[in-house]
Tab-separated table of C-alpha atoms in Angstrom:
chain	number	residue	atom	x	y	z
A	1	MET	CA	-9.099	-75.919	-23.632
A	2	LYS	CA	-6.348	-74.319	-21.569
A	3	ASN	CA	-5.365	-72.105	-24.487
A	4	LEU	CA	-8.998	-71.079	-24.945
A	5	CYS	CA	-9.229	-70.043	-21.284
A	6	LEU	CA	-6.029	-68.028	-21.523
A	7	PHE	CA	-7.296	-66.312	-24.652
A	8	SER	CA	-10.598	-65.479	-22.949
A	9	ILE	CA	-8.796	-63.965	-19.950
A	10	PHE	CA	-6.535	-61.949	-22.262
A	11	LEU	CA	-9.523	-60.714	-24.247
A	12	PHE	CA	-11.406	-59.786	-21.055
A	13	TYR	CA	-8.583	-57.631	-19.687
A	14	SER	CA	-7.891	-56.119	-23.095
A	15	VAL	CA	-11.485	-54.913	-23.270
A	16	ILE	CA	-11.187	-53.419	-19.770
A	17	ILE	CA	-7.930	-51.627	-20.622
A	18	LEU	CA	-9.370	-50.387	-23.920
A	19	ALA	CA	-12.471	-49.090	-22.163
A	20	GLN	CA	-10.330	-47.297	-19.597
A	21	ASN	CA	-8.238	-45.699	-22.324
A	22	ASN	CA	-11.327	-44.604	-24.210
A	23	THR	CA	-12.540	-42.629	-21.203
A	24	ASN	CA	-9.449	-40.451	-21.509
A	25	TYR	CA	-11.263	-38.156	-23.937
A	26	PRO	CA	-9.956	-34.744	-25.085
A	27	GLY	CA	-10.650	-32.071	-22.486
A	28	ASN	CA	-11.411	-34.441	-19.611
A	29	ASP	CA	-9.015	-32.388	-17.470
A	30	VAL	CA	-10.691	-29.116	-18.498
A	31	ILE	CA	-14.468	-29.443	-18.709
A	32	GLY	CA	-16.362	-28.904	-15.460
A	33	ARG	CA	-13.265	-27.701	-13.628
A	34	GLY	CA	-12.956	-24.551	-11.535
A	35	TYR	CA	-11.223	-21.537	-13.071
A	36	ASP	CA	-9.659	-18.344	-11.717
A	37	VAL	CA	-10.728	-15.409	-13.904
A	38	PHE	CA	-8.049	-13.205	-12.363
A	39	GLY	CA	-5.304	-15.533	-13.593
A	40	GLU	CA	-4.324	-16.165	-17.210
A	41	TYR	CA	-6.705	-16.190	-20.146
A	42	ALA	CA	-7.619	-19.676	-21.456
A	43	ASN	CA	-4.606	-21.313	-19.858
A	44	LYS	CA	-4.498	-24.554	-17.859
A	45	SER	CA	-2.340	-22.811	-15.266
A	46	SER	CA	-5.501	-21.067	-14.024
A	47	ILE	CA	-7.524	-24.292	-13.666
A	48	LYS	CA	-7.937	-25.328	-10.034
A	49	ASP	CA	-6.775	-28.737	-8.799
A	50	TYR	CA	-9.808	-29.898	-6.829
A	51	PRO	CA	-12.821	-31.305	-8.737
A	52	ILE	CA	-16.233	-29.660	-8.571
A	53	LEU	CA	-18.189	-32.265	-10.542
A	54	ASP	CA	-18.122	-36.055	-10.206
A	55	PHE	CA	-18.821	-37.507	-13.641
A	56	THR	CA	-19.096	-41.046	-12.273
A	57	LYS	CA	-22.550	-39.997	-11.063
A	58	CYS	CA	-23.902	-39.844	-14.606
A	59	THR	CA	-24.260	-42.419	-17.346
A	60	THR	CA	-21.859	-42.681	-20.269
A	61	LYS	CA	-22.170	-42.725	-24.042
A	62	ASN	CA	-19.983	-43.498	-27.024
A	63	GLU	CA	-18.581	-40.569	-29.004
A	64	GLY	CA	-16.492	-42.004	-31.826
A	65	LYS	CA	-13.674	-43.954	-30.192
A	66	TYR	CA	-14.289	-42.314	-26.810
A	67	VAL	CA	-16.581	-43.171	-23.910
A	68	ILE	CA	-17.729	-39.893	-22.364
A	69	PRO	CA	-20.194	-38.798	-19.652
A	70	SER	CA	-23.689	-38.388	-21.051
A	71	ILE	CA	-23.844	-34.695	-20.042
A	72	ILE	CA	-20.790	-33.844	-22.155
A	73	LEU	CA	-20.886	-32.806	-25.805
A	74	LEU	CA	-17.667	-33.413	-27.748
A	75	LYS	CA	-17.213	-32.155	-31.304
A	76	PHE	CA	-14.184	-32.553	-33.573
A	77	ASP	CA	-13.899	-29.250	-35.434
A	78	PRO	CA	-10.354	-28.510	-36.693
A	79	THR	CA	-9.949	-24.845	-37.642
A	80	LYS	CA	-7.156	-22.291	-37.815
A	81	ASP	CA	-7.517	-18.547	-37.403
A	82	ILE	CA	-6.054	-15.406	-35.863
A	83	LYS	CA	-7.838	-13.740	-32.947
A	84	ASP	CA	-6.978	-10.144	-32.037
A	85	VAL	CA	-7.128	-8.636	-28.553
A	86	SER	CA	-6.042	-5.022	-28.154
A	87	GLY	CA	-6.401	-1.833	-26.171
A	88	SER	CA	-4.903	1.641	-25.958
A	89	SER	CA	-4.413	1.008	-22.236
A	90	ILE	CA	-3.883	-2.138	-20.179
A	91	ASN	CA	-7.381	-1.605	-18.772
A	92	ASP	CA	-8.868	-1.661	-22.265
A	93	TYR	CA	-6.825	-4.764	-23.070
A	94	SER	CA	-8.212	-6.531	-19.981
A	95	LYS	CA	-11.754	-5.450	-20.867
A	96	SER	CA	-11.329	-6.849	-24.376
A	97	LEU	CA	-10.419	-10.268	-22.958
A	98	ALA	CA	-13.219	-10.125	-20.380
A	99	GLN	CA	-15.895	-9.180	-22.899
A	100	SER	CA	-15.047	-12.216	-25.018
A	101	VAL	CA	-16.304	-14.443	-22.174
A	102	ASN	CA	-19.130	-12.147	-20.986
A	103	LEU	CA	-17.385	-10.876	-17.849
A	104	LYS	CA	-18.858	-7.408	-17.508
A	105	ALA	CA	-17.802	-6.120	-14.082
A	106	ASN	CA	-15.203	-3.353	-13.820
A	107	ALA	CA	-12.308	-5.479	-12.559
A	108	PHE	CA	-8.847	-6.513	-13.722
A	109	PHE	CA	-9.863	-9.842	-15.267
A	110	PHE	CA	-7.093	-12.085	-16.640
A	111	ALA	CA	-4.438	-9.939	-14.975
A	112	GLY	CA	-2.096	-12.927	-15.246
A	113	SER	CA	-2.071	-12.633	-19.037
A	114	ALA	CA	-1.541	-8.874	-18.936
A	115	ASN	CA	1.447	-9.322	-16.647
A	116	SER	CA	2.981	-12.272	-18.521
A	117	ASN	CA	2.415	-10.894	-22.030
A	118	PHE	CA	3.830	-7.458	-21.271
A	119	ASN	CA	6.484	-5.829	-19.117
A	120	TYR	CA	4.816	-5.269	-15.742
A	121	ASN	CA	6.629	-1.960	-15.162
A	122	SER	CA	5.270	-0.549	-18.401
A	123	LEU	CA	1.719	-1.250	-17.212
A	124	GLN	CA	2.172	1.305	-14.460
A	125	THR	CA	4.462	3.980	-15.831
A	126	GLU	CA	3.702	4.635	-19.476
A	127	LYS	CA	0.829	5.302	-21.814
A	128	ARG	CA	1.087	2.334	-24.183
A	129	TYR	CA	-0.816	0.475	-26.862
A	130	TYR	CA	-1.245	-3.278	-26.280
A	131	GLN	CA	-2.155	-6.052	-28.691
A	132	THR	CA	-2.040	-9.845	-28.737
A	133	LYS	CA	-2.529	-11.868	-31.885
A	134	MET	CA	-3.623	-15.378	-30.954
A	135	ASP	CA	-2.711	-17.882	-33.645
A	136	ARG	CA	-5.301	-20.568	-32.872
A	137	ASN	CA	-5.063	-24.122	-34.205
A	138	LEU	CA	-8.278	-25.653	-32.872
A	139	GLN	CA	-9.124	-29.359	-32.744
A	140	TRP	CA	-12.073	-29.937	-30.408
A	141	LYS	CA	-15.000	-28.159	-28.833
A	142	ILE	CA	-16.209	-29.626	-25.546
A	143	SER	CA	-19.322	-28.531	-23.636
A	144	LEU	CA	-21.480	-29.422	-20.655
A	145	ASP	CA	-25.206	-29.858	-21.184
A	146	THR	CA	-26.643	-27.258	-18.794
A	147	ARG	CA	-30.279	-27.579	-19.885
A	148	PRO	CA	-32.679	-26.364	-18.624
A	149	ASP	CA	-30.315	-24.219	-16.505
A	150	THR	CA	-27.025	-24.481	-14.656
A	151	LEU	CA	-28.721	-25.856	-11.522
A	152	ALA	CA	-29.157	-29.082	-13.490
A	153	LEU	CA	-25.493	-29.757	-12.708
A	154	ALA	CA	-26.098	-29.717	-8.938
A	155	LYS	CA	-26.823	-33.452	-8.827
A	156	TYR	CA	-23.329	-34.181	-10.130
A	157	LEU	CA	-21.440	-32.199	-7.474
A	158	ASP	CA	-18.364	-33.848	-6.001
A	159	GLU	CA	-19.081	-35.021	-2.446
A	160	THR	CA	-16.057	-33.284	-0.929
A	161	PHE	CA	-17.002	-30.053	-2.662
A	162	LYS	CA	-20.561	-30.347	-1.315
A	163	LYS	CA	-19.288	-30.797	2.243
A	164	GLU	CA	-16.886	-27.876	1.988
A	165	LEU	CA	-19.631	-25.607	0.687
A	166	LEU	CA	-21.308	-26.156	4.060
A	167	THR	CA	-18.231	-25.900	6.270
A	168	LYS	CA	-15.695	-23.616	4.581
A	169	SER	CA	-15.582	-19.855	4.064
A	170	PRO	CA	-16.216	-18.209	0.671
A	171	GLU	CA	-12.555	-17.202	0.625
A	172	TYR	CA	-11.528	-20.860	0.929
A	173	ILE	CA	-13.966	-21.969	-1.787
A	174	PHE	CA	-12.731	-19.404	-4.300
A	175	GLU	CA	-9.088	-20.064	-3.465
A	176	ASN	CA	-9.374	-23.835	-3.914
A	177	TYR	CA	-12.142	-24.226	-6.489
A	178	GLY	CA	-11.960	-21.006	-8.504
A	179	THR	CA	-14.404	-18.220	-9.244
A	180	HIS	CA	-16.071	-19.862	-12.252
A	181	ILE	CA	-16.691	-23.254	-13.828
A	182	ILE	CA	-15.671	-24.170	-17.373
A	183	VAL	CA	-18.802	-25.376	-19.159
A	184	GLN	CA	-17.441	-24.948	-22.692
A	185	ALA	CA	-13.887	-24.923	-24.038
A	186	LEU	CA	-11.935	-24.981	-27.285
A	187	LEU	CA	-9.037	-27.440	-27.373
A	188	GLY	CA	-5.931	-27.352	-29.541
A	189	GLY	CA	-2.782	-25.224	-29.649
A	190	ARG	CA	-2.138	-21.506	-29.584
A	191	ILE	CA	0.753	-19.110	-30.013
A	192	ASP	CA	0.315	-15.635	-28.549
A	193	PHE	CA	2.251	-12.859	-30.273
A	194	SER	CA	2.021	-9.898	-27.888
A	195	TYR	CA	3.070	-6.388	-28.846
A	196	SER	CA	3.185	-3.110	-26.957
A	197	GLU	CA	4.374	0.342	-27.915
A	198	LYS	CA	4.617	3.626	-26.086
A	199	ILE	CA	1.871	5.866	-27.444
A	200	THR	CA	3.104	8.935	-29.278
A	201	GLY	CA	-0.005	9.556	-31.322
A	202	ASN	CA	1.383	7.747	-34.363
A	203	THR	CA	0.598	4.139	-33.442
A	204	THR	CA	-1.542	2.520	-36.122
A	205	GLN	CA	-2.790	-0.972	-36.937
A	206	SER	CA	-0.356	-1.112	-39.849
A	207	ASP	CA	2.521	-0.462	-37.429
A	208	VAL	CA	1.488	-3.500	-35.395
A	209	GLU	CA	1.138	-5.664	-38.505
A	210	SER	CA	4.556	-4.511	-39.681
A	211	VAL	CA	6.351	-5.328	-36.417
A	212	LEU	CA	4.715	-8.725	-35.912
A	213	SER	CA	5.080	-9.792	-39.534
A	214	GLY	CA	8.676	-8.552	-39.532
A	215	ARG	CA	9.639	-10.695	-36.575
A	216	TYR	CA	7.309	-13.678	-36.814
A	217	GLY	CA	5.491	-13.452	-40.138
A	218	ILE	CA	2.179	-13.436	-38.266
A	219	LEU	CA	-0.550	-11.936	-40.426
A	220	LYS	CA	-4.337	-12.078	-40.655
A	221	GLY	CA	-4.034	-14.935	-43.108
A	222	GLY	CA	-1.619	-17.016	-41.037
A	223	TYR	CA	2.084	-17.608	-40.535
A	224	SER	CA	4.509	-16.909	-43.380
A	225	ASN	CA	7.989	-16.263	-41.943
A	226	SER	CA	10.953	-18.101	-43.426
A	227	ASN	CA	13.932	-17.009	-41.375
A	228	GLY	CA	12.645	-15.876	-37.971
A	229	GLN	CA	14.555	-12.600	-37.740
A	230	GLY	CA	14.827	-10.773	-34.424
A	231	ILE	CA	13.369	-7.425	-33.438
A	232	ASN	CA	14.852	-4.455	-35.231
A	233	SER	CA	17.239	-2.704	-32.845
A	234	SER	CA	15.650	0.665	-33.620
A	235	LEU	CA	12.345	-0.335	-31.978
A	236	THR	CA	13.335	1.150	-28.635
A	237	ASN	CA	9.774	1.878	-27.475
A	238	LYS	CA	8.322	-1.448	-28.598
A	239	GLU	CA	8.054	-4.815	-26.866
A	240	VAL	CA	7.225	-8.125	-28.552
A	241	LYS	CA	6.718	-11.410	-26.689
A	242	LEU	CA	5.812	-14.951	-27.715
A	243	LYS	CA	3.954	-17.576	-25.664
A	244	VAL	CA	3.108	-21.129	-26.747
A	245	ILE	CA	0.225	-23.295	-25.505
A	246	GLY	CA	-0.216	-26.912	-26.642
A	247	GLY	CA	1.548	-28.716	-29.471
A	248	GLU	CA	5.239	-29.623	-29.477
A	249	THR	CA	6.387	-26.693	-27.343
A	250	LEU	CA	9.976	-27.970	-27.113
A	251	TYR	CA	10.536	-26.963	-30.728
A	252	ILE	CA	9.643	-23.295	-30.218
A	253	ASN	CA	11.977	-20.454	-29.266
A	254	GLU	CA	11.853	-16.650	-29.474
A	255	ASP	CA	13.260	-16.549	-33.017
A	256	LEU	CA	10.419	-18.598	-34.440
A	257	SER	CA	10.970	-19.933	-37.954
A	258	SER	CA	8.403	-21.450	-40.297
A	259	GLU	CA	10.021	-24.879	-39.812
A	260	GLN	CA	9.611	-24.604	-36.039
A	261	TYR	CA	6.057	-23.408	-36.485
A	262	ASN	CA	5.143	-26.326	-38.750
A	263	THR	CA	6.691	-28.851	-36.344
A	264	TRP	CA	4.745	-27.303	-33.466
A	265	ALA	CA	1.466	-27.328	-35.409
A	266	ALA	CA	1.939	-30.956	-36.499
A	267	GLY	CA	2.059	-32.024	-32.852
A	268	ILE	CA	-1.213	-30.373	-31.849
A	269	PRO	CA	-3.546	-33.349	-32.608
A	270	ASN	CA	-1.634	-35.431	-30.039
A	271	ASN	CA	-1.034	-32.555	-27.615
A	272	SER	CA	-4.287	-30.601	-27.555
A	273	THR	CA	-5.041	-28.565	-24.467
A	274	LEU	CA	-7.221	-25.670	-23.354
A	275	CYS	CA	-6.745	-23.234	-26.207
A	276	ASP	CA	-9.541	-20.677	-25.972
A	277	PHE	CA	-12.943	-19.853	-24.562
A	278	THR	CA	-16.256	-18.963	-26.164
A	279	ASN	CA	-18.661	-16.341	-24.830
A	280	ASN	CA	-20.512	-19.189	-23.069
A	281	SER	CA	-17.486	-20.878	-21.502
A	282	LEU	CA	-17.589	-19.654	-17.907
A	283	ILE	CA	-20.356	-19.585	-15.312
A	284	PRO	CA	-20.043	-18.385	-11.684
A	285	ILE	CA	-19.276	-21.187	-9.264
A	286	TRP	CA	-22.345	-20.349	-7.151
A	287	SER	CA	-24.685	-20.805	-10.115
A	288	ILE	CA	-24.707	-24.599	-9.609
A	289	VAL	CA	-25.366	-24.381	-5.842
A	290	THR	CA	-28.981	-25.014	-4.812
A	291	ASP	CA	-28.749	-23.649	-1.255
A	292	LYS	CA	-29.834	-19.996	-1.521
A	293	ASN	CA	-27.887	-18.860	1.547
A	294	ILE	CA	-24.639	-20.352	0.271
A	295	ARG	CA	-25.273	-18.916	-3.184
A	296	LYS	CA	-25.696	-15.459	-1.660
A	297	LYS	CA	-22.575	-15.737	0.504
A	298	LEU	CA	-20.461	-16.714	-2.486
A	299	SER	CA	-21.983	-14.075	-4.741
A	300	ASP	CA	-21.577	-11.329	-2.128
A	301	TYR	CA	-17.949	-12.230	-1.462
A	302	TYR	CA	-17.165	-12.226	-5.174
A	303	ASN	CA	-18.848	-8.855	-5.801
A	304	ASN	CA	-17.824	-7.058	-2.616
A	305	VAL	CA	-14.355	-8.468	-2.007
A	306	LEU	CA	-12.788	-10.146	-5.043
A	307	LEU	CA	-13.881	-7.564	-7.607
A	308	ILE	CA	-12.711	-4.725	-5.382
A	309	ASN	CA	-9.394	-6.364	-4.494
A	310	ASN	CA	-8.770	-7.100	-8.172
A	311	HIS	CA	-9.496	-3.590	-9.385
A	312	MET	CA	-8.078	-2.131	-12.565
A	313	PRO	CA	-4.537	-0.760	-12.219
A	314	SER	CA	-4.302	2.999	-11.872
A	315	ALA	CA	-3.557	4.728	-15.132
A	316	PRO	CA	-0.201	6.507	-15.271
A	317	GLU	CA	-0.560	10.157	-14.327
A	318	ILE	CA	-0.321	12.337	-17.390
A	319	LYS	CA	0.806	15.869	-16.597
A	320	LYS	CA	1.609	17.257	-20.024
A	321	LEU	CA	-0.034	16.897	-23.426
A	322	SER	CA	1.121	18.104	-26.810
A	323	LEU	CA	-1.033	19.154	-29.721
A	324	VAL	CA	1.018	18.187	-32.757
A	325	VAL	CA	0.188	19.838	-36.066
A	326	ASP	CA	1.445	17.396	-38.661
A	327	GLU	CA	0.542	19.406	-41.705
A	328	VAL	CA	-1.148	22.670	-42.700
A	329	TYR	CA	-1.419	23.882	-46.227
A	330	ILE	CA	-3.432	26.755	-47.625
A	331	LYS	CA	-5.210	26.118	-50.905
A	332	ASN	CA	-6.673	28.724	-53.248
A	333	SER	CA	-4.484	31.410	-51.658
A	334	CYS	CA	-3.696	32.972	-55.028
A	335	GLU	CA	-7.071	34.615	-55.541
A	336	ASN	CA	-7.312	38.403	-55.397
A	337	TYR	CA	-5.815	39.655	-52.105
A	338	PHE	CA	-4.293	36.281	-51.346
A	339	LYS	CA	-2.103	36.339	-54.440
A	340	LYS	CA	-0.533	39.545	-53.271
A	341	TYR	CA	-0.826	39.247	-49.498
A	342	GLY	CA	-1.065	35.471	-48.924
A	343	GLU	CA	0.816	35.262	-45.636
A	344	PHE	CA	-0.718	33.134	-42.886
A	345	GLN	CA	-0.036	32.245	-39.276
A	346	LEU	CA	-1.238	29.450	-36.995
A	347	LEU	CA	-2.291	30.633	-33.522
A	348	PHE	CA	-2.693	28.449	-30.439
A	349	PHE	CA	-5.070	29.360	-27.590
A	350	ILE	CA	-5.657	27.788	-24.143
A	351	ASN	CA	-8.929	28.637	-22.422
A	352	GLY	CA	-9.383	31.598	-24.768
A	353	LYS	CA	-5.918	33.079	-24.229
A	354	GLN	CA	-3.351	33.078	-27.012
A	355	VAL	CA	-0.164	31.353	-25.852
A	356	SER	CA	1.798	30.742	-29.036
A	357	GLN	CA	1.960	31.375	-32.763
A	358	SER	CA	3.820	29.916	-35.700
A	359	GLN	CA	6.147	31.536	-38.141
A	360	GLU	CA	4.438	32.870	-41.238
A	361	SER	CA	3.502	30.314	-43.847
A	362	LYS	CA	5.967	29.462	-46.585
A	363	GLY	CA	5.330	29.507	-50.293
A	364	THR	CA	5.858	31.621	-53.367
A	365	GLU	CA	3.471	33.904	-55.164
A	366	GLY	CA	0.986	31.950	-57.231
A	367	GLN	CA	1.384	28.715	-55.200
A	368	ASP	CA	-0.283	27.148	-52.185
A	369	CYS	CA	1.181	28.045	-48.768
A	370	TYR	CA	2.219	25.573	-46.072
A	371	PHE	CA	3.593	25.363	-42.527
A	372	ASP	CA	6.365	23.216	-41.129
A	373	LYS	CA	5.370	20.557	-38.558
A	374	MET	CA	5.003	22.069	-35.087
A	375	SER	CA	3.685	21.253	-31.624
A	376	PHE	CA	2.317	23.086	-28.588
A	377	THR	CA	2.689	21.610	-25.088
A	378	PHE	CA	0.266	22.367	-22.263
A	379	ASP	CA	-0.794	21.138	-18.823
A	380	ALA	CA	-3.247	18.224	-18.886
A	381	PRO	CA	-6.288	18.149	-16.579
A	382	THR	CA	-5.406	15.913	-13.616
A	383	LYS	CA	-8.450	16.079	-11.321
A	384	GLU	CA	-12.107	15.167	-11.563
A	385	GLY	CA	-14.063	18.044	-13.114
A	386	GLU	CA	-11.026	19.777	-14.620
A	387	PHE	CA	-10.919	20.557	-18.329
A	388	VAL	CA	-8.773	22.418	-20.832
A	389	ASN	CA	-10.148	24.261	-23.837
A	390	ILE	CA	-7.598	24.448	-26.624
A	391	GLU	CA	-8.005	26.196	-29.945
A	392	LEU	CA	-6.109	26.314	-33.220
A	393	ARG	CA	-6.749	29.294	-35.441
A	394	VAL	CA	-5.442	30.095	-38.922
A	395	ILE	CA	-5.304	33.804	-39.737
A	396	GLU	CA	-4.140	35.810	-42.704
A	397	ASN	CA	-1.764	38.718	-42.165
A	398	ASP	CA	-1.596	42.054	-44.001
A	399	THR	CA	-5.174	42.036	-45.227
A	400	PRO	CA	-8.201	44.112	-44.231
A	401	ALA	CA	-9.455	43.578	-40.689
A	402	ARG	CA	-12.731	42.135	-41.951
A	403	ASP	CA	-10.784	39.219	-43.455
A	404	GLU	CA	-9.162	38.452	-40.129
A	405	LEU	CA	-12.497	38.676	-38.329
A	406	THR	CA	-14.027	36.262	-40.792
A	407	MET	CA	-11.114	33.879	-40.377
A	408	GLY	CA	-11.427	34.213	-36.614
A	409	VAL	CA	-15.005	32.957	-36.821
A	410	ASN	CA	-14.679	30.211	-39.410
A	411	GLY	CA	-11.045	29.217	-39.378
A	412	LYS	CA	-10.515	27.453	-36.061
A	413	ILE	CA	-10.467	24.065	-34.362
A	414	ILE	CA	-11.714	23.771	-30.777
A	415	TYR	CA	-10.907	20.850	-28.466
A	416	ASN	CA	-12.393	20.375	-24.998
A	417	ILE	CA	-10.201	17.982	-23.021
A	418	LYS	CA	-11.772	16.643	-19.836
A	419	TYR	CA	-10.518	14.473	-16.990
A	420	PRO	CA	-10.286	11.484	-17.108
A	421	LEU	CA	-8.565	11.569	-20.461
A	422	SER	CA	-10.200	9.613	-23.255
A	423	ASP	CA	-8.098	7.261	-25.343
A	424	GLU	CA	-9.719	8.835	-28.392
A	425	LEU	CA	-7.428	11.825	-27.868
A	426	TYR	CA	-4.461	9.866	-29.063
A	427	LYS	CA	-5.850	9.011	-32.462
A	428	LYS	CA	-5.012	11.181	-35.415
A	429	GLY	CA	-7.617	13.775	-36.330
A	430	TYR	CA	-8.293	15.693	-39.496
A	431	ASN	CA	-10.113	18.957	-40.034
A	432	GLU	CA	-10.723	21.439	-42.815
A	433	LEU	CA	-11.039	25.185	-42.217
A	434	PHE	CA	-12.722	27.487	-44.698
A	435	LYS	CA	-12.396	31.255	-45.091
A	436	GLU	CA	-14.453	33.441	-47.368
A	437	ASP	CA	-12.835	36.329	-49.210
A	438	PRO	CA	-15.441	39.078	-48.651
A	439	VAL	CA	-14.107	41.171	-51.540
A	440	ALA	CA	-13.990	38.767	-54.459
A	441	GLY	CA	-16.432	36.126	-53.225
A	442	LYS	CA	-13.685	33.530	-53.313
A	443	TYR	CA	-12.578	31.280	-50.488
A	444	CYS	CA	-9.341	30.126	-48.947
A	445	GLU	CA	-9.151	26.559	-47.633
A	446	ALA	CA	-6.775	25.624	-44.798
A	447	ASN	CA	-6.296	21.852	-44.456
A	448	VAL	CA	-5.010	20.903	-41.005
A	449	THR	CA	-3.876	17.416	-39.955
A	450	TYR	CA	-3.178	17.136	-36.212
A	451	HIS	CA	-3.170	14.790	-33.227
A	452	LEU	CA	-2.793	14.838	-29.456
A	453	GLN	CA	-0.116	12.884	-27.610
A	454	VAL	CA	1.478	12.570	-24.199
A	455	ALA	CA	4.346	15.046	-24.004
A	456	ASP	CA	7.791	13.466	-23.690
């Protein structure tokens, strides 16, 4: 009888302990918590300490081996993929992160990630291209049931939070509880491979793939490195950084090998954490407050103070631009006059005034003509309303004036550069110029490949 009683007591406490353990479900320290959208992107370091919701106020349910609050949805969904975030300025990079979670205001969202992923000084002083490849190893998706709307969560507010909504300033609320609430999150592990390069007009997606695969083996299809070699010493204008979230982080260092990667990934099921957001993950903290006056105070402070104080960083002032002509070659220059007089020049105009010209084209009789690579540097517009009109013109020398007039009409490229400068300027362009031969009815084709870049 005594043994039976002891067994019953043991069984009773075992059930209690088991039940307590089962409530420690994945994401219980993430879902419903306050978040600072000006901190890091999808990182527990930006989750606030004080609770907003009290889940003991709702009933529970069984979800597999876990006991979870009835308003939580927990789904096991293991997946692996690569997510790209990029921008030809740090502002564009920030916007790319913000858009992924439906943050649409013009503010420096997730500034913490921009500053930790890249050299802070480069954000202010250079025109650079930025990209982060997020190697995501996802395990769980956790969500709050916000039907019919987010105000449905008001009945679960933490009592201390409710009192402080009435007694504390908006500044205090945002500082201690965050700007938003996490209502959906992806849990697992993530490695961020961040890359930046000073823009010279030649930065391409293949360049990024080459650098990241060369150092880490990180590609669209996954990780494939075998020896974890360091950055090539010739990459003087490039920066590459690695950041690890979740998994067995102790096994990771800057020279990541495939063995280290596999060890890290194997530890993710037992070390899952906030790994990423969806476009429905974050809602404003005031959206679960029923008092209209408090809602307005919080909303006004966020829009009129926080967004302004966390404005986008000023773009580096660009004073000089260069138009770089990568290649010009003249086709069909052997017809009639061109066979005998096929000598061409490239002229450069600013606001209608010729400022420079190339040497005559090279080539032998009976062959196409070409120019060496060249560039023209000019002052960039630096004030609102300013613009620069630049023009490239290919002309033929030593031929009748009517040929030159025809070339002057048809054989030119015109660029209107306005302030503020568009990032599109720094992408390679391509144009074809055509010239009719008015004597023989033949044409001469000048193929011009060119791009704009910040002058060194």
